[in-house]
């Protein structure tokens, strides 16, 4: 018998759910057990970062948002800058 890290959790699920989980696990090149473990971890801890993703923000730092980007950094086809009041401060993008 293989050495296993963790505990066994048994559950009865409908056959179609098992098939769907098995297909998803196969498409992600995982075993059914690995896929269920991943789903449970995300449910408890929140989603994981993608592979090779490095978190560069400081803890507690808010992500950048479209409304807070200064105008020179914006591309022509982006939505217009709304400013803190929510009004259209720019009058539209460049042409």
XYZ file of N, CA, C and O in Angstrom:
380
model
N 0.847 -1.186 0.000
C 0.000 0.000 0.000
C 0.889 1.244 0.000
O 1.920 1.295 0.648
N 0.471 2.251 -0.727
C 1.253 3.484 -0.846
C 1.123 4.334 0.412
O 0.096 4.308 1.083
N 2.207 5.053 0.705
C 2.138 6.002 1.809
C 1.320 7.198 1.356
O 1.607 7.809 0.334
N 0.309 7.550 2.099
C -0.556 8.663 1.722
C -0.463 9.745 2.781
O -0.406 9.464 3.971
N -0.428 10.982 2.311
C -0.414 12.120 3.237
C -1.813 12.674 3.295
O -2.364 13.108 2.294
N -2.424 12.648 4.446
C -3.779 13.154 4.583
C -4.711 12.081 5.102
O -4.288 11.014 5.527
N -6.004 12.393 5.055
C -7.022 11.473 5.540
C -8.010 11.193 4.417
O -8.165 11.973 3.489
N -8.682 10.063 4.520
C -9.675 9.681 3.529
C -11.005 10.310 3.886
O -11.455 10.248 5.030
N -11.637 10.935 2.897
C -12.986 11.473 3.072
C -13.855 10.770 2.039
O -13.610 10.864 0.836
N -14.853 10.063 2.492
C -15.733 9.356 1.571
C -17.019 10.140 1.383
O -17.523 10.767 2.302
N -17.543 10.108 0.177
C -18.813 10.786 -0.101
C -19.501 10.085 -1.250
O -18.852 9.627 -2.192
N -20.809 10.010 -1.179
C -21.594 9.498 -2.290
C -21.999 10.684 -3.154
O -22.550 11.668 -2.657
N -21.705 10.593 -4.440
C -22.072 11.648 -5.381
C -22.771 10.996 -6.570
O -22.540 9.820 -6.856
N -23.609 11.747 -7.275
C -24.239 11.179 -8.466
C -23.187 10.772 -9.499
O -22.117 11.386 -9.594
N -23.503 9.743 -10.262
C -22.560 9.217 -11.250
C -22.167 10.275 -12.267
O -20.998 10.347 -12.670
N -23.118 11.142 -12.682
C -22.778 12.171 -13.675
C -21.796 13.199 -13.106
O -20.950 13.720 -13.830
N -21.875 13.478 -11.793
C -20.908 14.391 -11.171
C -19.524 13.758 -11.155
O -18.522 14.413 -11.467
N -19.458 12.475 -10.829
C -18.169 11.795 -10.838
C -17.566 11.799 -12.240
O -16.379 12.061 -12.420
N -18.401 11.524 -13.259
C -17.907 11.547 -14.637
C -17.401 12.928 -15.025
O -16.355 13.065 -15.655
N -18.135 13.967 -14.637
C -17.719 15.340 -14.963
C -16.400 15.686 -14.280
O -15.503 16.280 -14.895
N -16.254 15.302 -13.022
C -14.999 15.550 -12.302
C -13.852 14.758 -12.924
O -12.740 15.267 -13.060
N -14.124 13.529 -13.319
C -13.098 12.697 -13.945
C -12.651 13.294 -15.270
O -11.454 13.341 -15.571
N -13.601 13.805 -16.064
C -13.250 14.424 -17.342
C -12.424 15.687 -17.123
O -11.450 15.939 -17.831
N -12.804 16.503 -16.135
C -12.037 17.718 -15.852
C -10.641 17.374 -15.370
O -9.663 17.988 -15.793
N -10.530 16.380 -14.511
C -9.223 15.954 -14.013
C -8.349 15.458 -15.163
O -7.171 15.817 -15.261
N -8.926 14.679 -16.064
C -8.173 14.159 -17.207
C -7.708 15.288 -18.102
O -6.561 15.302 -18.558
N -8.586 16.264 -18.349
C -8.201 17.382 -19.221
C -7.095 18.231 -18.610
O -6.329 18.867 -19.325
N -7.009 18.253 -17.276
C -5.960 19.016 -16.578
C -4.754 18.144 -16.236
O -3.868 18.583 -15.499
N -4.739 16.909 -16.710
C -3.644 15.958 -16.457
C -3.449 15.721 -14.960
O -2.333 15.733 -14.442
N -4.560 15.503 -14.277
C -4.543 15.199 -12.846
C -5.324 13.912 -12.603
O -6.106 13.489 -13.440
N -5.123 13.358 -11.406
C -5.969 12.235 -11.001
C -7.256 12.819 -10.427
O -7.338 14.014 -10.095
N -8.267 11.976 -10.295
C -9.524 12.418 -9.704
C -9.296 12.916 -8.283
O -9.831 13.950 -7.871
N -8.459 12.223 -7.545
C -8.151 12.628 -6.168
C -7.480 14.000 -6.131
O -7.814 14.851 -5.294
N -6.550 14.263 -7.043
C -5.878 15.567 -7.086
C -6.867 16.676 -7.434
O -6.808 17.777 -6.882
N -7.781 16.388 -8.361
C -8.766 17.398 -8.759
C -9.714 17.727 -7.607
O -10.009 18.888 -7.344
N -10.180 16.718 -6.894
C -11.065 16.949 -5.749
C -10.327 17.712 -4.660
O -10.872 18.633 -4.051
N -9.060 17.360 -4.419
C -8.261 18.082 -3.426
C -8.102 19.540 -3.810
O -8.244 20.445 -2.988
N -7.851 19.819 -5.100
C -7.710 21.199 -5.576
C -9.009 21.980 -5.362
O -9.000 23.108 -4.871
N -10.144 21.369 -5.695
C -11.438 22.031 -5.529
C -11.699 22.342 -4.057
O -12.143 23.445 -3.698
N -11.415 21.380 -3.190
C -11.628 21.601 -1.751
C -10.699 22.686 -1.211
O -11.117 23.522 -0.400
N -9.422 22.688 -1.644
C -8.492 23.733 -1.197
C -8.962 25.114 -1.624
O -8.907 26.072 -0.848
N -9.422 25.253 -2.874
C -9.904 26.550 -3.344
C -11.151 26.981 -2.596
O -11.352 28.162 -2.338
N -12.001 26.028 -2.225
C -13.210 26.366 -1.474
C -12.866 26.874 -0.074
O -13.520 27.782 0.439
N -11.832 26.312 0.531
C -11.467 26.704 1.892
C -10.530 27.898 1.913
O -10.739 28.860 2.642
N -9.487 27.880 1.075
C -8.432 28.898 1.128
C -8.597 30.008 0.102
O -7.890 31.005 0.149
N -9.450 29.828 -0.886
C -9.568 30.780 -1.982
C -8.744 30.306 -3.158
O -7.917 29.398 -3.036
N -8.952 30.921 -4.329
C -8.247 30.459 -5.528
C -6.741 30.637 -5.419
O -6.259 31.599 -4.826
N -6.027 29.691 -6.015
C -4.565 29.774 -6.034
C -4.123 30.670 -7.174
O -4.865 30.910 -8.122
N -2.889 31.138 -7.100
C -2.321 31.908 -8.201
C -1.960 30.952 -9.332
O -1.634 29.798 -9.094
N -2.009 31.430 -10.573
C -1.617 30.562 -11.691
C -0.154 30.128 -11.562
O 0.643 30.806 -10.905
N 0.227 29.025 -12.215
C 1.627 28.587 -12.157
C 2.573 29.680 -12.657
O 2.253 30.408 -13.584
N 3.723 29.808 -12.036
C 4.765 30.788 -12.376
C 4.333 32.238 -12.168
O 4.960 33.149 -12.679
N 3.250 32.474 -11.434
C 2.798 33.828 -11.166
C 3.475 34.312 -9.892
O 3.488 33.624 -8.892
N 4.035 35.511 -9.937
C 4.706 36.083 -8.779
C 3.867 37.259 -8.283
O 3.569 38.178 -9.040
N 3.486 37.229 -7.035
C 2.711 38.324 -6.447
C 3.667 39.455 -6.110
O 4.547 39.304 -5.280
N 3.514 40.587 -6.778
C 4.430 41.715 -6.576
C 3.846 42.794 -5.688
O 4.535 43.729 -5.307
N 2.556 42.717 -5.390
C 1.942 43.729 -4.535
C 2.282 43.472 -3.072
O 2.402 42.329 -2.650
N 2.410 44.540 -2.333
C 2.643 44.420 -0.899
C 1.356 43.920 -0.244
O 0.257 44.163 -0.757
N 1.466 43.247 0.883
C 0.256 42.781 1.574
C -0.649 43.976 1.901
O -0.208 45.004 2.394
N -1.926 43.846 1.594
C -2.875 44.919 1.878
C -2.972 45.977 0.789
O -3.843 46.842 0.842
N -2.095 45.939 -0.213
C -2.135 46.923 -1.289
C -3.281 46.577 -2.232
O -3.447 45.433 -2.628
N -4.077 47.569 -2.598
C -5.212 47.338 -3.480
C -4.740 47.197 -4.926
O -3.766 47.832 -5.327
N -5.432 46.408 -5.721
C -5.066 46.302 -7.128
C -5.373 47.585 -7.869
O -6.250 48.356 -7.467
N -4.632 47.834 -8.948
C -4.876 49.028 -9.754
C -6.197 48.865 -10.481
O -6.539 47.804 -10.949
N -6.916 49.939 -10.583
C -8.202 49.921 -11.266
C -8.187 50.888 -12.426
O -7.432 51.854 -12.456
N -9.075 50.672 -13.365
C -9.150 51.497 -14.564
C -9.377 52.967 -14.217
O -8.795 53.849 -14.822
N -10.231 53.276 -13.253
C -10.526 54.667 -12.912
C -9.359 55.371 -12.228
O -9.320 56.595 -12.171
N -8.402 54.633 -11.675
C -7.297 55.287 -10.983
C -6.053 55.428 -11.850
O -5.086 56.047 -11.445
N -6.067 54.865 -13.066
C -4.921 55.008 -13.966
C -4.861 56.426 -14.511
O -5.854 56.933 -15.030
N -3.708 57.086 -14.429
C -3.616 58.430 -15.009
C -3.744 58.363 -16.526
O -3.403 57.371 -17.149
N -4.236 59.427 -17.140
C -4.512 59.453 -18.559
C -3.328 59.122 -19.462
O -3.505 58.380 -20.419
N -2.095 59.597 -19.212
C -1.003 59.278 -20.146
C -0.721 57.786 -20.269
O -0.209 57.342 -21.273
N -1.067 56.993 -19.279
C -0.779 55.565 -19.321
C -1.850 54.798 -20.075
O -1.713 53.629 -20.319
N -2.937 55.441 -20.400
C -4.066 54.761 -21.011
C -3.887 54.636 -22.520
O -3.243 55.452 -23.150
N -4.474 53.603 -23.093
C -4.431 53.424 -24.541
C -5.635 54.094 -25.175
O -6.646 54.337 -24.525
N -5.552 54.356 -26.439
C -6.585 55.093 -27.146
C -7.940 54.386 -27.070
O -8.978 55.035 -26.922
N -7.949 53.066 -27.144
C -9.208 52.332 -27.180
C -9.763 51.980 -25.805
O -10.805 51.336 -25.716
N -9.099 52.397 -24.730
C -9.598 52.128 -23.387
C -10.829 52.975 -23.105
O -11.090 53.978 -23.764
N -11.549 52.579 -22.089
C -12.684 53.388 -21.649
C -12.177 54.723 -21.130
O -11.064 54.814 -20.609
N -12.966 55.771 -21.226
C -12.504 57.082 -20.763
C -12.307 57.119 -19.245
O -12.976 56.413 -18.503
N -11.400 57.979 -18.818
C -11.121 58.176 -17.401
C -12.287 58.918 -16.776
O -12.744 59.923 -17.284
N -12.815 58.391 -15.668
C -13.981 58.994 -15.042
C -13.637 59.870 -13.859
O -14.454 60.647 -13.422
N -12.447 59.744 -13.315
C -12.053 60.564 -12.188
C -12.758 60.149 -10.914
O -13.634 59.286 -10.915
N -12.397 60.774 -9.785
C -12.970 60.375 -8.512
C -14.461 60.715 -8.378
O -15.172 60.055 -7.656
N -14.974 61.746 -9.104
C -16.380 62.118 -8.997
C -17.255 61.214 -9.839
O -18.464 61.250 -9.717
N -16.675 60.482 -10.775
C -17.468 59.628 -11.627
C -17.859 60.309 -12.932
O -18.410 59.687 -13.820
N -17.602 61.615 -13.080
C -17.920 62.328 -14.313
C -16.859 62.062 -15.355
O -15.783 61.561 -15.078
N -17.123 62.395 -16.606
C -16.169 62.189 -17.684
C -15.236 63.379 -17.746
O -15.548 64.399 -18.357
N -14.073 63.276 -17.102
C -13.118 64.396 -16.996
C -12.298 64.564 -18.265
O -11.741 65.609 -18.499
N -12.219 63.535 -19.099
C -11.310 63.602 -20.233
C -11.979 64.081 -21.509
O -11.314 64.546 -22.407
N -13.297 63.934 -21.633
C -13.963 64.319 -22.854
C -13.786 63.301 -23.966
O -14.072 63.580 -25.105
N -13.282 62.120 -23.644
C -13.103 61.072 -24.655
C -11.657 60.742 -24.854
O -10.763 61.422 -24.357
N -11.381 59.715 -25.635
C -10.006 59.306 -25.906
C -9.422 60.042 -27.085
O -10.068 60.866 -27.725
N -8.165 59.733 -27.397
C -7.502 60.342 -28.540
C -8.097 59.781 -29.824
O -8.661 58.713 -29.848
N -7.935 60.499 -30.923
C -8.439 59.991 -32.207
C -7.314 59.656 -33.145
O -6.241 60.060 -33.064
